[in-house]
Coordinates of C-alpha atoms in Angstrom, one line a residue:
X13 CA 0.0 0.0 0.0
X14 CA 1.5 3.4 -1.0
X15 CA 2.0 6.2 1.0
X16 CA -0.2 9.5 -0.6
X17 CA 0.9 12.3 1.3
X18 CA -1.5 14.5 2.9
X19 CA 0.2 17.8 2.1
X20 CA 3.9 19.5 0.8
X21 CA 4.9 20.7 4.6
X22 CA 4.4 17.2 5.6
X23 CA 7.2 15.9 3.0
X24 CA 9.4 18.2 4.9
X25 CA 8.3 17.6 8.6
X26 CA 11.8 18.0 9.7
X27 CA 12.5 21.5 8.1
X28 CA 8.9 22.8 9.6
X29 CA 10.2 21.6 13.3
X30 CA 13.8 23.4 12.7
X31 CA 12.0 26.6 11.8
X32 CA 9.9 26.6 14.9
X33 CA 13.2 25.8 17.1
X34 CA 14.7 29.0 15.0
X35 CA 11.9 31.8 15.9
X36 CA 12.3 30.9 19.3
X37 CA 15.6 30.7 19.6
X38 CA 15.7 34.2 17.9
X39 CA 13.0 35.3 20.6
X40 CA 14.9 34.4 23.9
X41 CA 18.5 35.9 22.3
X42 CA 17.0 39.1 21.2
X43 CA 15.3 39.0 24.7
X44 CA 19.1 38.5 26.2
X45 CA 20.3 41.2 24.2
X46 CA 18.5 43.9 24.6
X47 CA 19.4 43.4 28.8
X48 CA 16.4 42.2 30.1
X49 CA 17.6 38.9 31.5
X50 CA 17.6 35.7 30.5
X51 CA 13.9 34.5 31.7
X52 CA 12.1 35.1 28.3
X53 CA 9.0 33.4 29.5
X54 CA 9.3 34.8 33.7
X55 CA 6.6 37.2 32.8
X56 CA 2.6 36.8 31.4
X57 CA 3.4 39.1 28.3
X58 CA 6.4 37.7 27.3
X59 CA 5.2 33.9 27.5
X60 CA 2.4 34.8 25.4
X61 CA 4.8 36.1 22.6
X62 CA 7.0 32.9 22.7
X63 CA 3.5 31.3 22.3
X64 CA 2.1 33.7 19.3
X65 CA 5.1 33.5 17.6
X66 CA 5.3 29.6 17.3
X67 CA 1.2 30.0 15.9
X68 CA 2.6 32.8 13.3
X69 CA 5.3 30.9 12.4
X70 CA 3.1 27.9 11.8
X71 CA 0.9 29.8 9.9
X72 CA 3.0 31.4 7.5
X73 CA 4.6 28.4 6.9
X74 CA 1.9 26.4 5.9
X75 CA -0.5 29.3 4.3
X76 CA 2.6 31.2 2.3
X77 CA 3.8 28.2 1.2
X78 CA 7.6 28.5 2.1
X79 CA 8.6 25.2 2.4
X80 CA 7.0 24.0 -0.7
X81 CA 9.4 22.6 -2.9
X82 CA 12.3 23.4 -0.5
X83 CA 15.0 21.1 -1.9
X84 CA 14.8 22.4 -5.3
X85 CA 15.5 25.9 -4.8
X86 CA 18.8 27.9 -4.6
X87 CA 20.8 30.0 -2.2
X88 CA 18.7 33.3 -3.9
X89 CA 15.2 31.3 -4.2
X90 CA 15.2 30.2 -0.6
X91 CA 16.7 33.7 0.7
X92 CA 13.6 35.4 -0.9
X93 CA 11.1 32.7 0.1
X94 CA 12.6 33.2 3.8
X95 CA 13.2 37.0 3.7
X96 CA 9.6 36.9 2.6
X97 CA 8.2 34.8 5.7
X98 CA 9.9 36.6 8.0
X99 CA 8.4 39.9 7.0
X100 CA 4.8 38.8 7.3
X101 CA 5.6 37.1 10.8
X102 CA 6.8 40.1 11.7
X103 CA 3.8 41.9 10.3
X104 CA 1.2 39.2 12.3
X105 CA 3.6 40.2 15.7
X106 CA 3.2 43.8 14.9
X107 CA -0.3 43.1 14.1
X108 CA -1.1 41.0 17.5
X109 CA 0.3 43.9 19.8
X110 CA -1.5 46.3 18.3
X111 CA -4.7 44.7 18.5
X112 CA -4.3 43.6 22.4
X113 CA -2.7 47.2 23.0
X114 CA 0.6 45.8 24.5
X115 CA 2.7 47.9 21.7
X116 CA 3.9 50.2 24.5
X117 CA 4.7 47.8 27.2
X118 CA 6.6 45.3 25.2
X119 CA 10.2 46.0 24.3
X120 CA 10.5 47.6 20.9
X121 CA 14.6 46.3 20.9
X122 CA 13.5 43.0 21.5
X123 CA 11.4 42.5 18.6
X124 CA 13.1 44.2 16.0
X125 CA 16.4 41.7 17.3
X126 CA 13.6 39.1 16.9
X127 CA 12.9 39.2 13.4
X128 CA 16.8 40.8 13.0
X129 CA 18.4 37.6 14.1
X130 CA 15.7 35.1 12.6
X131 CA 16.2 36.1 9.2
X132 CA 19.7 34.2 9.1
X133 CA 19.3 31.7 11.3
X134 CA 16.2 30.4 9.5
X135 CA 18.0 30.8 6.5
X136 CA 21.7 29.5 7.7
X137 CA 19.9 25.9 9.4
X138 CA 17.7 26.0 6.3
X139 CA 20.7 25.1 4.0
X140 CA 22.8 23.0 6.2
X141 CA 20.0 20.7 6.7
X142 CA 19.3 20.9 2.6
X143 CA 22.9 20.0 2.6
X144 CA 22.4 17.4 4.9
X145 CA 19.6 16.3 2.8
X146 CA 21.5 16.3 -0.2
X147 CA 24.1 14.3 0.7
X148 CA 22.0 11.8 2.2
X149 CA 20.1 11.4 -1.5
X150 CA 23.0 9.9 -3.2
X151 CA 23.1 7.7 -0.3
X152 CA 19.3 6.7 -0.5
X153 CA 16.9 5.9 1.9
X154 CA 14.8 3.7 3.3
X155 CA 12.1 2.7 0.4
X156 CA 14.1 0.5 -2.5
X157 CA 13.3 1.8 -6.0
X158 CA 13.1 -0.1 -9.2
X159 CA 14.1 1.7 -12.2
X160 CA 12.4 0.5 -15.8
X161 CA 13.6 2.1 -18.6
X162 CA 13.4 1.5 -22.5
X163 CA 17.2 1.0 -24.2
X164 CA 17.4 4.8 -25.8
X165 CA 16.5 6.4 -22.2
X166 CA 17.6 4.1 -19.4
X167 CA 21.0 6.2 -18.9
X168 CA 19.1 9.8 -18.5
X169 CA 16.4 8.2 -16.5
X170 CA 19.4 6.8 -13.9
X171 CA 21.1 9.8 -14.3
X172 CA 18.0 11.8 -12.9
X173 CA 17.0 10.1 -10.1
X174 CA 20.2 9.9 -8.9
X175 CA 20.8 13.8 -9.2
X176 CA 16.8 14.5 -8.4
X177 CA 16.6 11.8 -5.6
X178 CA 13.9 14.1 -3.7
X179 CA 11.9 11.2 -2.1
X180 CA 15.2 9.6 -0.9
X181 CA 14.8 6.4 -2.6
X182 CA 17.3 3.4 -2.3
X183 CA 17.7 2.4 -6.2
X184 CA 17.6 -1.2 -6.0
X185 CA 18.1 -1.6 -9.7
X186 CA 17.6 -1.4 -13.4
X187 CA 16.0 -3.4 -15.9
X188 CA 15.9 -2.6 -19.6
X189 CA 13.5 -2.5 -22.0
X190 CA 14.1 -3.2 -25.7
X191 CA 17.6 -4.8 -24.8
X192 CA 19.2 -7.8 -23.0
X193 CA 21.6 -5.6 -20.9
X194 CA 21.5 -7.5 -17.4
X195 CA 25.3 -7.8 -15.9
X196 CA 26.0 -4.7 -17.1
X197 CA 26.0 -1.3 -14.5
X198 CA 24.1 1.8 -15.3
X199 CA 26.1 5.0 -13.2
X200 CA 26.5 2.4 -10.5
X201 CA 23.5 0.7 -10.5
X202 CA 23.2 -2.9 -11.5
X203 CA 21.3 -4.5 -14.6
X204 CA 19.0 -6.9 -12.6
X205 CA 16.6 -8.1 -15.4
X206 CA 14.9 -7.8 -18.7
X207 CA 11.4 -7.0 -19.7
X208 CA 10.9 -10.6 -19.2
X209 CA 12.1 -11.6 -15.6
X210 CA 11.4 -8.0 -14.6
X211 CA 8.2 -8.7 -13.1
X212 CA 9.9 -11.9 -11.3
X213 CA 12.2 -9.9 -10.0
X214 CA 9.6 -7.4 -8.3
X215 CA 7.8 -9.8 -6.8
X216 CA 11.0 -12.1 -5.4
X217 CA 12.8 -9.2 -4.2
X218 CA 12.6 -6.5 -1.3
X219 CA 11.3 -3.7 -3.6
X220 CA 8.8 -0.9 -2.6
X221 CA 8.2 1.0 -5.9
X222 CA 9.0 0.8 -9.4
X223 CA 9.3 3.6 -11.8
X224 CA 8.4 3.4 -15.6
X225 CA 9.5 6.0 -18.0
X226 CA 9.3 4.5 -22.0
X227 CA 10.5 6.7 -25.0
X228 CA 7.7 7.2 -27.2
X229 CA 9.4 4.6 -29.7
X230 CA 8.5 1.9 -27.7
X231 CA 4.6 0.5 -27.8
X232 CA 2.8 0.9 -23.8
X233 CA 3.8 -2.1 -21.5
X234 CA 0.6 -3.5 -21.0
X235 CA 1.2 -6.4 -20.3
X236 CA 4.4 -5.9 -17.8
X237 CA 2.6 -3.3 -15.8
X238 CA -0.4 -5.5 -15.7
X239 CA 2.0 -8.3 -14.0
X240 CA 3.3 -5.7 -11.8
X241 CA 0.0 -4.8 -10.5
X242 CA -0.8 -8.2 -9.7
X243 CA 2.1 -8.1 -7.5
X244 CA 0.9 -5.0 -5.4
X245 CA 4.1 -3.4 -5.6
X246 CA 3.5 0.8 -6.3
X247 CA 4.2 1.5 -10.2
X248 CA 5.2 5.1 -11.0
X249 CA 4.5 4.9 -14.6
X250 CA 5.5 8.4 -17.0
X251 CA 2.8 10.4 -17.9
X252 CA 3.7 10.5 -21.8
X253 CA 2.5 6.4 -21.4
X254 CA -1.2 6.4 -19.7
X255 CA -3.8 3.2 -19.2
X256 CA -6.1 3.1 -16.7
X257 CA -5.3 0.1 -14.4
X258 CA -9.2 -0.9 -13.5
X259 CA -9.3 -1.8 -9.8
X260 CA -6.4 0.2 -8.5
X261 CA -5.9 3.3 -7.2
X262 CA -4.1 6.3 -9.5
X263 CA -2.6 10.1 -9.2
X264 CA -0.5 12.3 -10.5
X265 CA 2.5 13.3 -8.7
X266 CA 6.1 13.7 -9.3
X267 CA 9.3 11.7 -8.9
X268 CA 12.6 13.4 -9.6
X269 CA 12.2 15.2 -12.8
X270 CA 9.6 13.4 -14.3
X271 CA 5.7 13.3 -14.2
X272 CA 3.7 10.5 -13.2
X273 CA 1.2 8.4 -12.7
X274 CA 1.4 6.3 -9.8
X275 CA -0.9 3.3 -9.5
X276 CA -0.9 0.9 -6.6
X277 CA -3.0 -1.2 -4.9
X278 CA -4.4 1.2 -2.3
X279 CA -3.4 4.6 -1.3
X280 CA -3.0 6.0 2.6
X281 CA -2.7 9.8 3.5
X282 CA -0.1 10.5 5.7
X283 CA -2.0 11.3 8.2
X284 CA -3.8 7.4 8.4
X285 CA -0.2 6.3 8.6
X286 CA 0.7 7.7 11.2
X287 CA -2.6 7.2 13.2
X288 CA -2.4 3.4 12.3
X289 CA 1.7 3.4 13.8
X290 CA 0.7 5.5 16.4
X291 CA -1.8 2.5 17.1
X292 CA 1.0 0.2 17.0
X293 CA 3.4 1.9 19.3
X294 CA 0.3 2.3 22.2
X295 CA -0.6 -1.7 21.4
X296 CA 2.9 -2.7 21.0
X297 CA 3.6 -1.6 24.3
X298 CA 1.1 -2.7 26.5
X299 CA 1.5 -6.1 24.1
X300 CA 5.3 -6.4 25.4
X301 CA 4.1 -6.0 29.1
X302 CA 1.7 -8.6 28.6
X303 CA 4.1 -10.7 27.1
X304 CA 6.2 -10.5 30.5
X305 CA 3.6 -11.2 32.6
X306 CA 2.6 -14.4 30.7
X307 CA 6.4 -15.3 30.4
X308 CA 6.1 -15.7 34.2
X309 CA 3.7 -18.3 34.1
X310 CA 4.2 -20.4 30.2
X311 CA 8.5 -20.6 30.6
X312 CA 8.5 -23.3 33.3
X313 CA 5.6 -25.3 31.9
X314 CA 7.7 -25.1 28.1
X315 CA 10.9 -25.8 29.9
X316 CA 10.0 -28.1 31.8
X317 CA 7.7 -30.5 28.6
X318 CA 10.4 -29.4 26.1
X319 CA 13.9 -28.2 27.4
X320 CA 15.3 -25.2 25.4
X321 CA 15.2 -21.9 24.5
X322 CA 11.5 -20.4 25.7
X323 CA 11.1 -18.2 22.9
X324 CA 11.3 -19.2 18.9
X325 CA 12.6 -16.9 15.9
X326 CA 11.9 -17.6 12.6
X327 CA 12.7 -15.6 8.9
X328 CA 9.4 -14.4 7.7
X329 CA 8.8 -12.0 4.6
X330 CA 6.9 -9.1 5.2
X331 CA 6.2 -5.7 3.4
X332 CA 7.3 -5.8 -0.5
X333 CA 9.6 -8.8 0.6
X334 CA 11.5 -7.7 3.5
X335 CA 12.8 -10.3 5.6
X336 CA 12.4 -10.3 9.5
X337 CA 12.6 -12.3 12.1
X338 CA 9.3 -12.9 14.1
X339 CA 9.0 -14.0 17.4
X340 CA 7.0 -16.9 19.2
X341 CA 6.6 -18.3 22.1
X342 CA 8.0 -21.7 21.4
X343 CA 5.1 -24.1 21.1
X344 CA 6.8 -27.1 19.4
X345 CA 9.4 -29.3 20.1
X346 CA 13.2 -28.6 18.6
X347 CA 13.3 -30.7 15.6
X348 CA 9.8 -29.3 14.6
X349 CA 11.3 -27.4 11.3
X350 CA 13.1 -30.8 10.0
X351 CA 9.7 -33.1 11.0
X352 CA 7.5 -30.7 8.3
X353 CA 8.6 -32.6 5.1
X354 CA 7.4 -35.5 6.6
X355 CA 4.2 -34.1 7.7
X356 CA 3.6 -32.4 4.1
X357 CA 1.1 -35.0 2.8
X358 CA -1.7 -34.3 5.3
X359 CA -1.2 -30.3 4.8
X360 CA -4.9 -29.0 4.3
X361 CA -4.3 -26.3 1.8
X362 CA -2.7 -29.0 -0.5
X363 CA 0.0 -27.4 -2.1
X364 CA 3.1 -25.8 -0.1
X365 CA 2.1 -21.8 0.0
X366 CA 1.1 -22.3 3.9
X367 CA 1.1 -25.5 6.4
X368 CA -2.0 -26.5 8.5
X369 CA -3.0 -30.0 9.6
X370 CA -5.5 -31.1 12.0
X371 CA -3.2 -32.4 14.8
X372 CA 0.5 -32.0 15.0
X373 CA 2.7 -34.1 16.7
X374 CA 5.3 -31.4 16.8
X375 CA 3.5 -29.3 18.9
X376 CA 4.6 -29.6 22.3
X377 CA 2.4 -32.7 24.6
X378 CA 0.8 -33.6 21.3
X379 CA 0.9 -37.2 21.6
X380 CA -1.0 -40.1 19.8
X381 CA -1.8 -43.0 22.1
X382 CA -1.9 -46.3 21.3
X383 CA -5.3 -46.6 21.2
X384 CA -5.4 -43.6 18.1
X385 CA -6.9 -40.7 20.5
X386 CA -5.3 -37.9 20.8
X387 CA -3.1 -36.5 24.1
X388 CA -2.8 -32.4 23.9
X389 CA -0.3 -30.2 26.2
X390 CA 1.0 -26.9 27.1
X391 CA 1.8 -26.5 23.3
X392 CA -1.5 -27.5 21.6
X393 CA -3.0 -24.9 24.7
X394 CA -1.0 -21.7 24.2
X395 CA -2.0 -22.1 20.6
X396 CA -5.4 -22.3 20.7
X397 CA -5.4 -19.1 22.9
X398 CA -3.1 -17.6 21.0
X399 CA -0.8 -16.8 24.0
X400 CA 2.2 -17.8 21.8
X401 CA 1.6 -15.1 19.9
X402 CA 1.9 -12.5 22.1
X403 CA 6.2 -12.0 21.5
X404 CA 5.2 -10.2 18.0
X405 CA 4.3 -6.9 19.9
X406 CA 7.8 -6.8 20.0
X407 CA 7.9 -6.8 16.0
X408 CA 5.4 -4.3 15.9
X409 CA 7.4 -2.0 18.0
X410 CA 10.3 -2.7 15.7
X411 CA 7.9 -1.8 13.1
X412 CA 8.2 -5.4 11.2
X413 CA 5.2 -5.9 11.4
X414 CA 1.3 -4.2 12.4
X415 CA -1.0 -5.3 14.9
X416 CA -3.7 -5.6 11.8
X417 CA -2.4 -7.2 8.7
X418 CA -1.8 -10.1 6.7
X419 CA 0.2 -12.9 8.3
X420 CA 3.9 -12.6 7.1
X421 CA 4.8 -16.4 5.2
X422 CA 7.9 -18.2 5.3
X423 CA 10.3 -17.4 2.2
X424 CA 10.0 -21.4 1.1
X425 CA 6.3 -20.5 0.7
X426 CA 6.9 -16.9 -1.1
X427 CA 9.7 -18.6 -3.8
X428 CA 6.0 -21.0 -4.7
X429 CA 4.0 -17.6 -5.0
X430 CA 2.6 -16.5 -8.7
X431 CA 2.7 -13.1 -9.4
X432 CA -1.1 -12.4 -7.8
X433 CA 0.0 -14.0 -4.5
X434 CA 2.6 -11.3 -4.2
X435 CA -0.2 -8.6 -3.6
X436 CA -1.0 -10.2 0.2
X437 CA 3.1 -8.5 0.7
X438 CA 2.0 -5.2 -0.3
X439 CA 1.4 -3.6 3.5
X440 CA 3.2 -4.6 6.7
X441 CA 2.2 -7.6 8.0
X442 CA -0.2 -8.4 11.1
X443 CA -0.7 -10.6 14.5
X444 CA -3.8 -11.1 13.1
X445 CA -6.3 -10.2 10.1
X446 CA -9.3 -10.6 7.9
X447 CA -9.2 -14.1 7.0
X448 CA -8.1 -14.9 10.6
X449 CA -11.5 -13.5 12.0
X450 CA -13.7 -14.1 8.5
X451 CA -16.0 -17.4 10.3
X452 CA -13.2 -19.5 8.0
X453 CA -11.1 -20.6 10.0
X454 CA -11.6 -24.2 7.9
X455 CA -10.0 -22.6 5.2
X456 CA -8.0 -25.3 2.9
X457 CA -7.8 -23.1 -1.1
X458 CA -4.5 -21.1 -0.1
X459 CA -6.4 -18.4 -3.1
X460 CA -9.2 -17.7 -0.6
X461 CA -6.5 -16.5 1.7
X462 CA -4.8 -14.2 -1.0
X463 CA -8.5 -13.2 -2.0
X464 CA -9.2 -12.4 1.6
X465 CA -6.1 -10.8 2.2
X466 CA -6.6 -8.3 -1.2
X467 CA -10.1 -7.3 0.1
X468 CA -8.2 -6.3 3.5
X469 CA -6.0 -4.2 1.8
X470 CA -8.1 -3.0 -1.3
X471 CA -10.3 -1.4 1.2
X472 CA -8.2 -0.7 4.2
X473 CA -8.8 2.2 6.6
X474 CA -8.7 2.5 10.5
X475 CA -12.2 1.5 11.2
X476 CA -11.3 -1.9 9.0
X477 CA -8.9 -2.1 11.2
X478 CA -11.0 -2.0 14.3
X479 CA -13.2 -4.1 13.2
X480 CA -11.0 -6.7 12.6
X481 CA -9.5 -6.3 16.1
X482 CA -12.6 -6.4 18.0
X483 CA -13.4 -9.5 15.9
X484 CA -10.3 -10.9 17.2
X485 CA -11.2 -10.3 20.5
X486 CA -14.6 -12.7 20.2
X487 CA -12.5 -15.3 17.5
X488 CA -10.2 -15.9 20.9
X489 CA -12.7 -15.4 23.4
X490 CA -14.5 -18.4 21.8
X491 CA -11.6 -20.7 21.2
X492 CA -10.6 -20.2 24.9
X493 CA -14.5 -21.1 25.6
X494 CA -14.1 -24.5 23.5
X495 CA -10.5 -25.8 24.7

């Protein structure tokens, strides 16, 4: 799921909270300098101020416009666009006394210094950070890019993003179009596939976005940026080659130079994003408590049936292929990861994509007696009430994965996916989700899952999410009720 950010200032979050630290900086020297002490905010008057002048600044800031394409602009660009601010902050100050007749009793020296001294230190932490910025571009960031080019473009298109890398992506590669070119480098970047294996590659690899510029002597890529969809990965595709994708959600924005449309599965403001990790955080936490608490009470019993470690990692893929480790409580005996080939004929879902058989002898007291009934233990219990579980709040602190999501499979299942499973990859994945809670639990068509799991995140938003969690709630509630 892509990102779709709410607004320009919130691109540059980091530039808006620098500003505000300027003004008030600027405030308490110019209240220092003009020798009345160093307790700007001692009196009623003078707090106020400090307190108006962060609102003004806000403001300006978002109402003028001033940090709206900040990286792109030079020394005398950003000197007018800041000059500029500062003179109508300065006019709302000028403004505010006036209107609450304070003019006379605050100190004239003090505000003129105010607006004197902000002017360039706004400006002077303005471009150091830009530099900062800068630098850290050719570097990249944290979301891996895939560039696809046609033949007669693909060394501009590099060249760009590389020079224009505004959203601070990591480029994770190149593949041409037109021409067999993989081995080769493109100013640094590796040739990772063809038009053919491109789509492959998407889906197999830890990539977040892929942008599509073709010359106009090559035909539209139908039928590449059809397979890409199917993946869920976000396509950037260049506005001088438009389809409509039917079923996916498309806008106009830029990357680097270039114009595009961006298509993707679904599309969250920035502000959802950070409500849903700001869910995650509050969960996570009180999760990890939890987890304690039922540490206290599960290690001996685990210990003591199984000897070994208490809690159980394993490599899972989450979001656009990332691999993580996730967490368990350890509900199965030691050699539980060699004993599953064995165990592969009586798998449910018949085919390999995910594991799930009526009783499991490598779950911890699971036992088969000699008269064919069935003996359960502490294993078979912590997993029918989930407790085993509870360790991935720790992943969603790390931010591996979201209280609400799909679960995250095991890379031997994802190198079996076709390019539609892929899409179930395309958010972070969750403790629990739709098909989890969907009255299926019976579930054996491993495409009902990816179905489920593309309606989840086709039509995501927070009260889906809800939903689901309260759901949860009753899908364990009963399952604790039956054991």
């Amino acid at each position: 799921m892509y990102r779709k950010d709410s607004g320009e200032w919130l691109k540059h979050f980091d530039f808006l909270v620098l500003d505000l630290v300027c003004i008030e900086v600027s405030y308490w020297l110019a209240y220092v300098m003009s020798g009345h002490g160093i307790h700007v905010y001692a009196t009623i008057m003078y707090r106020n101020m400090g307190i108006f002048l962060l609102i003004a600044d806000l403001v300006v800031l978002f109402m003028n416009g001033t940090l709206k394409n900040v990286l792109k602009k030079g020394y005398f660009q950003s000197f007018t666009m800041t000059l500029k601010h500062v003179l109508i902050v300065c006019a709302s100050t000028t403004i505010y006394l006036f209107l609450l007749q304070q003019g006379s009793a605050f100190s004239r020296s003090a505000l003129l210094l105010t607006f004197i001294l902000y002017l360039p230190i706004t400006y002077t932490v303005k471009e150091i950070w830009k530099y900062v910025l800068h630098k850290s571009m050719k570097e990249g960031g944290d979301k891996k890019l895939l560039i696809i080019a046609s033949n007669d473009v693909v060394e501009k298109v590099v060249k760009n993003i590389i020079e224009k890398n505004y959203a601070r992506y990591c480029i994770e590669g190149v593949a041409v179009i037109g021409k067999d070119r993989q081995g080769e480098t493109i100013q640094g970047i590796p040739v990772v596939a063809n038009e053919q294996t491109v789509a492959a590659y998407a889906g197999n690899q830890w990539v977040d976005e892929v942008l599509i510029v073709i010359s106009r002597k090559y035909p539209y890529p139908e039928k590449l940026v059809q397979q890409l969809s199917e993946t869920g990965v976000t396509i950037h595709l260049n506005l001088a080659k438009i389809t409509n994708v039917p079923g996916k959600k498309q806008f106009v924005e830029k990357i680097g130079p270039y114009t595009v449309l961006t298509t993707s599965i679904n599309a969250a403001s920035t502000t959802q994003l950070i409500l849903k990790r700001l869910v995650d955080i509050i969960g996570g936490i009180v999760g990890c408590l939890l987890t304690c608490i039922i540490f206290i009470f599960v290690a001996p019993l685990i210990y003591k049936e199984s000897p070994g470690p208490i809690f159980y990692t394993q490599d899972r893929v989450g979001k656009n292929g990332k691999i993580f480790k996730m967490y368990k409580f350890r509900s199965m005996y030691l050699d539980a990861d060699e004993r599953k080939a064995e165990l592969m004929e009586q798998n449910k879902l018949q085919d390999a994509k995910m594991f799930k058989i009526d009783f499991d002898p490598r779950v911890i007291g699971n036992k088969i007696l000699p008269d064919g009934t069935h003996k359960t233990g502490i294993g078979e219990f912590i997993r029918k009430t989930s407790l085993d579980e509870f360790p991935q709040f720790f992943n969603v602190l790390k931010g591996d994965m979201s209280i609400i999501g799909t679960r995250p499979p095991l890379t031997t299942e994802t190198s079996l996916y076709e390019l539609h499973h892929y899409a179930r990859l395309a958010i972070k994945p969750g403790i629990t989700g739709m098909w989890q809670v969907s009255g299926r639990s019976n579930i054996t068509d491993f495409e009902e899952v990816v179905r489920l799991d593309k309606e989840y995140i086709e039509n995501w938003n927070i009260g889906l999410d809800i939903k689901i969690f309260l759901k949860t709630i009753l899908v364990v509630l009963k399952k604790d009720g039956s054991a």
